[in-house]
PDB file of C-alpha atoms in Angstrom:
ATOM      1  CA  UNK Y   1       0.000   0.000   0.000  1.00 53.00           C
ATOM      2  CA  UNK Y   2       1.456   3.338  -1.044  1.00 60.00           C
ATOM      3  CA  UNK Y   3       1.009   6.412   1.116  1.00 64.00           C
ATOM      4  CA  UNK Y   4       1.839  10.105   0.957  1.00 62.00           C
ATOM      5  CA  UNK Y   5       4.971   9.552   3.057  1.00 62.00           C
ATOM      6  CA  UNK Y   6       6.468   7.066   0.569  1.00 69.00           C
ATOM      7  CA  UNK Y   7       7.493   9.935  -1.694  1.00 70.00           C
ATOM      8  CA  UNK Y   8       9.441  11.846   0.972  1.00 73.00           C
ATOM      9  CA  UNK Y   9      13.121  11.450   1.786  1.00 69.00           C
ATOM     10  CA  UNK Y  10      13.833   9.101   4.693  1.00 70.00           C
ATOM     11  CA  UNK Y  11      16.509  11.194   6.425  1.00 69.00           C
ATOM     12  CA  UNK Y  12      15.339  14.758   7.067  1.00 71.00           C
ATOM     13  CA  UNK Y  13      18.586  15.924   8.723  1.00 76.00           C
ATOM     14  CA  UNK Y  14      20.309  18.802   6.945  1.00 77.00           C
ATOM     15  CA  UNK Y  15      23.819  18.352   5.596  1.00 78.00           C
ATOM     16  CA  UNK Y  16      26.473  19.877   7.845  1.00 79.00           C
ATOM     17  CA  UNK Y  17      29.455  21.607   6.202  1.00 81.00           C
ATOM     18  CA  UNK Y  18      31.756  20.610   9.094  1.00 85.00           C
ATOM     19  CA  UNK Y  19      32.347  16.930   8.446  1.00 89.00           C
ATOM     20  CA  UNK Y  20      34.551  15.888   5.536  1.00 92.00           C
ATOM     21  CA  UNK Y  21      37.902  14.394   4.660  1.00 92.00           C
ATOM     22  CA  UNK Y  22      39.743  14.447   1.343  1.00 92.00           C
ATOM     23  CA  UNK Y  23      42.108  11.739   0.131  1.00 90.00           C
ATOM     24  CA  UNK Y  24      44.315  12.207  -2.914  1.00 89.00           C
ATOM     25  CA  UNK Y  25      46.191   9.136  -4.109  1.00 87.00           C
ATOM     26  CA  UNK Y  26      49.102  11.230  -5.404  1.00 82.00           C
ATOM     27  CA  UNK Y  27      49.396  13.440  -2.281  1.00 79.00           C
ATOM     28  CA  UNK Y  28      48.213  11.552   0.813  1.00 74.00           C
ATOM     29  CA  UNK Y  29      49.709  14.057   3.293  1.00 68.00           C
ATOM     30  CA  UNK Y  30      47.375  16.843   2.189  1.00 72.00           C
ATOM     31  CA  UNK Y  31      44.238  15.096   3.470  1.00 65.00           C
ATOM     32  CA  UNK Y  32      45.214  15.417   7.136  1.00 69.00           C
ATOM     33  CA  UNK Y  33      45.200  19.205   6.935  1.00 82.00           C
ATOM     34  CA  UNK Y  34      42.062  19.878   4.880  1.00 88.00           C
ATOM     35  CA  UNK Y  35      40.060  22.941   5.970  1.00 91.00           C
ATOM     36  CA  UNK Y  36      37.564  23.536   3.156  1.00 94.00           C
ATOM     37  CA  UNK Y  37      36.462  21.614   0.092  1.00 95.00           C
ATOM     38  CA  UNK Y  38      33.587  21.740  -2.360  1.00 96.00           C
ATOM     39  CA  UNK Y  39      31.426  19.413  -4.378  1.00 96.00           C
ATOM     40  CA  UNK Y  40      31.710  21.196  -7.724  1.00 98.00           C
ATOM     41  CA  UNK Y  41      28.690  22.451  -9.565  1.00 97.00           C
ATOM     42  CA  UNK Y  42      27.586  21.027 -12.900  1.00 96.00           C
ATOM     43  CA  UNK Y  43      26.201  22.959 -15.856  1.00 95.00           C
ATOM     44  CA  UNK Y  44      24.317  21.453 -18.791  1.00 94.00           C
ATOM     45  CA  UNK Y  45      24.520  23.307 -22.054  1.00 91.00           C
ATOM     46  CA  UNK Y  46      21.354  24.437 -23.761  1.00 92.00           C
ATOM     47  CA  UNK Y  47      20.507  24.288 -27.433  1.00 92.00           C
ATOM     48  CA  UNK Y  48      17.994  26.705 -28.910  1.00 92.00           C
ATOM     49  CA  UNK Y  49      15.273  25.406 -31.227  1.00 93.00           C
ATOM     50  CA  UNK Y  50      14.194  28.370 -33.383  1.00 94.00           C
ATOM     51  CA  UNK Y  51      10.523  28.693 -34.207  1.00 93.00           C
ATOM     52  CA  UNK Y  52       8.570  31.457 -35.900  1.00 93.00           C
ATOM     53  CA  UNK Y  53       6.933  32.470 -32.590  1.00 92.00           C
ATOM     54  CA  UNK Y  54       9.509  31.958 -29.875  1.00 94.00           C
ATOM     55  CA  UNK Y  55      12.882  30.237 -29.626  1.00 95.00           C
ATOM     56  CA  UNK Y  56      12.573  27.154 -27.410  1.00 95.00           C
ATOM     57  CA  UNK Y  57      15.414  26.028 -25.130  1.00 94.00           C
ATOM     58  CA  UNK Y  58      16.111  22.288 -25.191  1.00 93.00           C
ATOM     59  CA  UNK Y  59      18.610  20.302 -23.124  1.00 93.00           C
ATOM     60  CA  UNK Y  60      22.110  20.208 -24.537  1.00 89.00           C
ATOM     61  CA  UNK Y  61      24.377  17.188 -24.672  1.00 88.00           C
ATOM     62  CA  UNK Y  62      27.531  18.237 -22.789  1.00 90.00           C
ATOM     63  CA  UNK Y  63      28.125  18.731 -19.096  1.00 91.00           C
ATOM     64  CA  UNK Y  64      30.609  21.304 -17.821  1.00 93.00           C
ATOM     65  CA  UNK Y  65      32.033  20.574 -14.365  1.00 96.00           C
ATOM     66  CA  UNK Y  66      33.223  23.408 -12.126  1.00 98.00           C
ATOM     67  CA  UNK Y  67      36.667  23.202 -10.497  1.00 98.00           C
ATOM     68  CA  UNK Y  68      37.357  21.358  -7.256  1.00 98.00           C
ATOM     69  CA  UNK Y  69      38.995  23.567  -4.616  1.00 97.00           C
ATOM     70  CA  UNK Y  70      40.705  22.414  -1.451  1.00 95.00           C
ATOM     71  CA  UNK Y  71      42.026  24.687   1.292  1.00 94.00           C
ATOM     72  CA  UNK Y  72      44.474  23.126   3.728  1.00 92.00           C
ATOM     73  CA  UNK Y  73      46.722  24.074   6.639  1.00 92.00           C
ATOM     74  CA  UNK Y  74      50.343  24.210   5.514  1.00 92.00           C
ATOM     75  CA  UNK Y  75      52.643  22.218   7.763  1.00 90.00           C
ATOM     76  CA  UNK Y  76      55.712  24.024   9.117  1.00 90.00           C
ATOM     77  CA  UNK Y  77      58.089  22.132   6.819  1.00 91.00           C
ATOM     78  CA  UNK Y  78      55.896  22.980   3.806  1.00 92.00           C
ATOM     79  CA  UNK Y  79      55.739  19.274   2.928  1.00 90.00           C
ATOM     80  CA  UNK Y  80      52.100  19.253   1.844  1.00 90.00           C
ATOM     81  CA  UNK Y  81      52.492  22.544  -0.055  1.00 93.00           C
ATOM     82  CA  UNK Y  82      55.591  21.231  -1.845  1.00 91.00           C
ATOM     83  CA  UNK Y  83      53.807  18.033  -2.900  1.00 89.00           C
ATOM     84  CA  UNK Y  84      51.330  20.094  -4.931  1.00 92.00           C
ATOM     85  CA  UNK Y  85      53.991  22.538  -6.134  1.00 92.00           C
ATOM     86  CA  UNK Y  86      56.266  19.677  -7.241  1.00 88.00           C
ATOM     87  CA  UNK Y  87      53.338  18.104  -9.110  1.00 89.00           C
ATOM     88  CA  UNK Y  88      52.608  21.369 -10.928  1.00 91.00           C
ATOM     89  CA  UNK Y  89      56.288  21.972 -11.725  1.00 88.00           C
ATOM     90  CA  UNK Y  90      56.481  18.436 -13.099  1.00 85.00           C
ATOM     91  CA  UNK Y  91      53.526  19.102 -15.374  1.00 86.00           C
ATOM     92  CA  UNK Y  92      54.771  22.507 -16.484  1.00 85.00           C
ATOM     93  CA  UNK Y  93      58.568  21.900 -16.270  1.00 75.00           C
ATOM     94  CA  UNK Y  94      59.496  25.608 -15.950  1.00 71.00           C
ATOM     95  CA  UNK Y  95      63.249  25.047 -15.777  1.00 78.00           C
ATOM     96  CA  UNK Y  96      63.869  21.977 -17.894  1.00 75.00           C
ATOM     97  CA  UNK Y  97      62.268  18.866 -19.315  1.00 74.00           C
ATOM     98  CA  UNK Y  98      64.136  16.913 -16.615  1.00 74.00           C
ATOM     99  CA  UNK Y  99      61.614  18.195 -14.053  1.00 71.00           C
ATOM    100  CA  UNK Y 100      58.942  16.311 -15.961  1.00 70.00           C
ATOM    101  CA  UNK Y 101      61.041  13.147 -16.119  1.00 71.00           C
ATOM    102  CA  UNK Y 102      61.734  13.416 -12.377  1.00 72.00           C
ATOM    103  CA  UNK Y 103      58.013  13.840 -11.759  1.00 67.00           C
ATOM    104  CA  UNK Y 104      57.216  10.755 -13.847  1.00 69.00           C
ATOM    105  CA  UNK Y 105      59.479   8.669 -11.596  1.00 69.00           C
ATOM    106  CA  UNK Y 106      58.479  10.240  -8.271  1.00 65.00           C
ATOM    107  CA  UNK Y 107      55.527   7.943  -7.512  1.00 62.00           C
ATOM    108  CA  UNK Y 108      56.210   4.331  -8.556  1.00 56.00           C
ATOM    109  CA  UNK Y 109      53.227   3.129  -6.486  1.00 54.00           C
ATOM    110  CA  UNK Y 110      50.714   5.204  -8.448  1.00 54.00           C
ATOM    111  CA  UNK Y 111      48.236   2.659  -9.867  1.00 50.00           C
ATOM    112  CA  UNK Y 112      47.118   4.935 -12.711  1.00 50.00           C
ATOM    113  CA  UNK Y 113      48.596   4.611 -16.160  1.00 66.00           C
ATOM    114  CA  UNK Y 114      48.969   8.387 -16.446  1.00 79.00           C
ATOM    115  CA  UNK Y 115      51.258   9.758 -13.703  1.00 78.00           C
ATOM    116  CA  UNK Y 116      50.116  13.311 -14.491  1.00 87.00           C
ATOM    117  CA  UNK Y 117      46.738  12.757 -12.855  1.00 92.00           C
ATOM    118  CA  UNK Y 118      45.420  11.197  -9.673  1.00 92.00           C
ATOM    119  CA  UNK Y 119      42.095  10.008  -8.373  1.00 94.00           C
ATOM    120  CA  UNK Y 120      40.662  11.627  -5.271  1.00 94.00           C
ATOM    121  CA  UNK Y 121      37.861  10.958  -2.811  1.00 95.00           C
ATOM    122  CA  UNK Y 122      35.899  13.430  -0.735  1.00 95.00           C
ATOM    123  CA  UNK Y 123      34.335  11.634   2.234  1.00 94.00           C
ATOM    124  CA  UNK Y 124      31.276  13.488   3.569  1.00 94.00           C
ATOM    125  CA  UNK Y 125      30.226  12.864   7.165  1.00 93.00           C
ATOM    126  CA  UNK Y 126      26.658  12.956   8.493  1.00 90.00           C
ATOM    127  CA  UNK Y 127      25.413  14.930  11.511  1.00 85.00           C
ATOM    128  CA  UNK Y 128      26.880  12.253  13.829  1.00 86.00           C
ATOM    129  CA  UNK Y 129      30.290  12.591  12.107  1.00 88.00           C
ATOM    130  CA  UNK Y 130      29.993   9.150  10.524  1.00 91.00           C
ATOM    131  CA  UNK Y 131      30.883   8.683   6.817  1.00 92.00           C
ATOM    132  CA  UNK Y 132      27.722   8.894   4.716  1.00 92.00           C
ATOM    133  CA  UNK Y 133      28.725   9.810   1.162  1.00 95.00           C
ATOM    134  CA  UNK Y 134      31.730   9.436  -1.146  1.00 96.00           C
ATOM    135  CA  UNK Y 135      32.470  11.843  -3.964  1.00 97.00           C
ATOM    136  CA  UNK Y 136      34.972  10.112  -6.256  1.00 97.00           C
ATOM    137  CA  UNK Y 137      36.996  12.229  -8.666  1.00 97.00           C
ATOM    138  CA  UNK Y 138      38.744  10.718 -11.679  1.00 95.00           C
ATOM    139  CA  UNK Y 139      41.808  12.106 -13.414  1.00 94.00           C
ATOM    140  CA  UNK Y 140      42.531  15.086 -11.151  1.00 96.00           C
ATOM    141  CA  UNK Y 141      45.443  17.471 -11.654  1.00 95.00           C
ATOM    142  CA  UNK Y 142      46.241  20.814  -9.993  1.00 96.00           C
ATOM    143  CA  UNK Y 143      45.851  24.005 -12.019  1.00 97.00           C
ATOM    144  CA  UNK Y 144      46.597  26.609  -9.350  1.00 97.00           C
ATOM    145  CA  UNK Y 145      48.182  26.825  -5.936  1.00 97.00           C
ATOM    146  CA  UNK Y 146      47.775  29.932  -3.813  1.00 97.00           C
ATOM    147  CA  UNK Y 147      50.628  31.950  -2.427  1.00 96.00           C
ATOM    148  CA  UNK Y 148      51.830  31.832   1.179  1.00 95.00           C
ATOM    149  CA  UNK Y 149      51.916  35.130   3.016  1.00 93.00           C
ATOM    150  CA  UNK Y 150      53.915  35.944   6.125  1.00 92.00           C
ATOM    151  CA  UNK Y 151      52.931  38.832   8.390  1.00 91.00           C
ATOM    152  CA  UNK Y 152      55.042  39.764  11.425  1.00 91.00           C
ATOM    153  CA  UNK Y 153      52.496  42.409  12.481  1.00 92.00           C
ATOM    154  CA  UNK Y 154      49.809  39.898  13.527  1.00 91.00           C
ATOM    155  CA  UNK Y 155      48.860  39.999  17.211  1.00 92.00           C
ATOM    156  CA  UNK Y 156      47.802  36.324  17.397  1.00 93.00           C
ATOM    157  CA  UNK Y 157      49.103  33.285  15.573  1.00 89.00           C
ATOM    158  CA  UNK Y 158      47.029  32.560  12.492  1.00 90.00           C
ATOM    159  CA  UNK Y 159      48.326  29.417  10.861  1.00 92.00           C
ATOM    160  CA  UNK Y 160      49.101  29.489   7.178  1.00 93.00           C
ATOM    161  CA  UNK Y 161      46.601  28.005   4.758  1.00 94.00           C
ATOM    162  CA  UNK Y 162      46.844  27.423   1.024  1.00 95.00           C
ATOM    163  CA  UNK Y 163      44.254  26.657  -1.631  1.00 96.00           C
ATOM    164  CA  UNK Y 164      44.751  24.298  -4.542  1.00 95.00           C
ATOM    165  CA  UNK Y 165      42.384  24.167  -7.526  1.00 97.00           C
ATOM    166  CA  UNK Y 166      41.962  20.951  -9.495  1.00 97.00           C
ATOM    167  CA  UNK Y 167      40.569  20.082 -12.895  1.00 97.00           C
ATOM    168  CA  UNK Y 168      39.348  16.513 -13.341  1.00 97.00           C
ATOM    169  CA  UNK Y 169      37.671  14.278 -15.881  1.00 95.00           C
ATOM    170  CA  UNK Y 170      34.557  13.339 -13.924  1.00 95.00           C
ATOM    171  CA  UNK Y 171      33.126  12.923 -10.452  1.00 97.00           C
ATOM    172  CA  UNK Y 172      30.407  10.637  -9.133  1.00 97.00           C
ATOM    173  CA  UNK Y 173      28.561  10.598  -5.818  1.00 97.00           C
ATOM    174  CA  UNK Y 174      28.042   7.285  -3.995  1.00 96.00           C
ATOM    175  CA  UNK Y 175      26.560   6.281  -0.646  1.00 94.00           C
ATOM    176  CA  UNK Y 176      29.272   5.259   1.821  1.00 92.00           C
ATOM    177  CA  UNK Y 177      29.492   1.512   2.350  1.00 90.00           C
ATOM    178  CA  UNK Y 178      31.777   0.405   5.216  1.00 82.00           C
ATOM    179  CA  UNK Y 179      34.309  -2.262   4.551  1.00 71.00           C
TER     180      UNK Y 179
END
């Protein structure tokens, strides 16, 4: 027997922005210091069907994914910052092509065929801080890394944070399944 409540969502708790963890296969040290992250937006293109009265919008056939951004605390040895910077320097080889060759050999345990990219997972926690959702990114690579600013005039210690922006091939959202 079907009732009015069958069409409502089962869990009516709102999503909290506080509980998440990010894992990046290529840079595992960054996940311990994550401060902010986003589930990127998606845009669907629109085609216009002209008619003699009014042009009619119809769904397009290509999705455009927004960038993934991650803000993290920088450790005092700049290890996690340098992991991303080294990755970007390897991709862009600003000094010589040897930087790229060094980058190609820097992660022999990377399971992907293409060492230029890495998979990543954003684990979203529920209101009880238990994993509830996985956002799996495929083929990620960094496109920008923020600067680090020092300021000796600060009255209180404010730890340094950096933001990295990633492009990726695709992401999918899955329910978390323990095990």
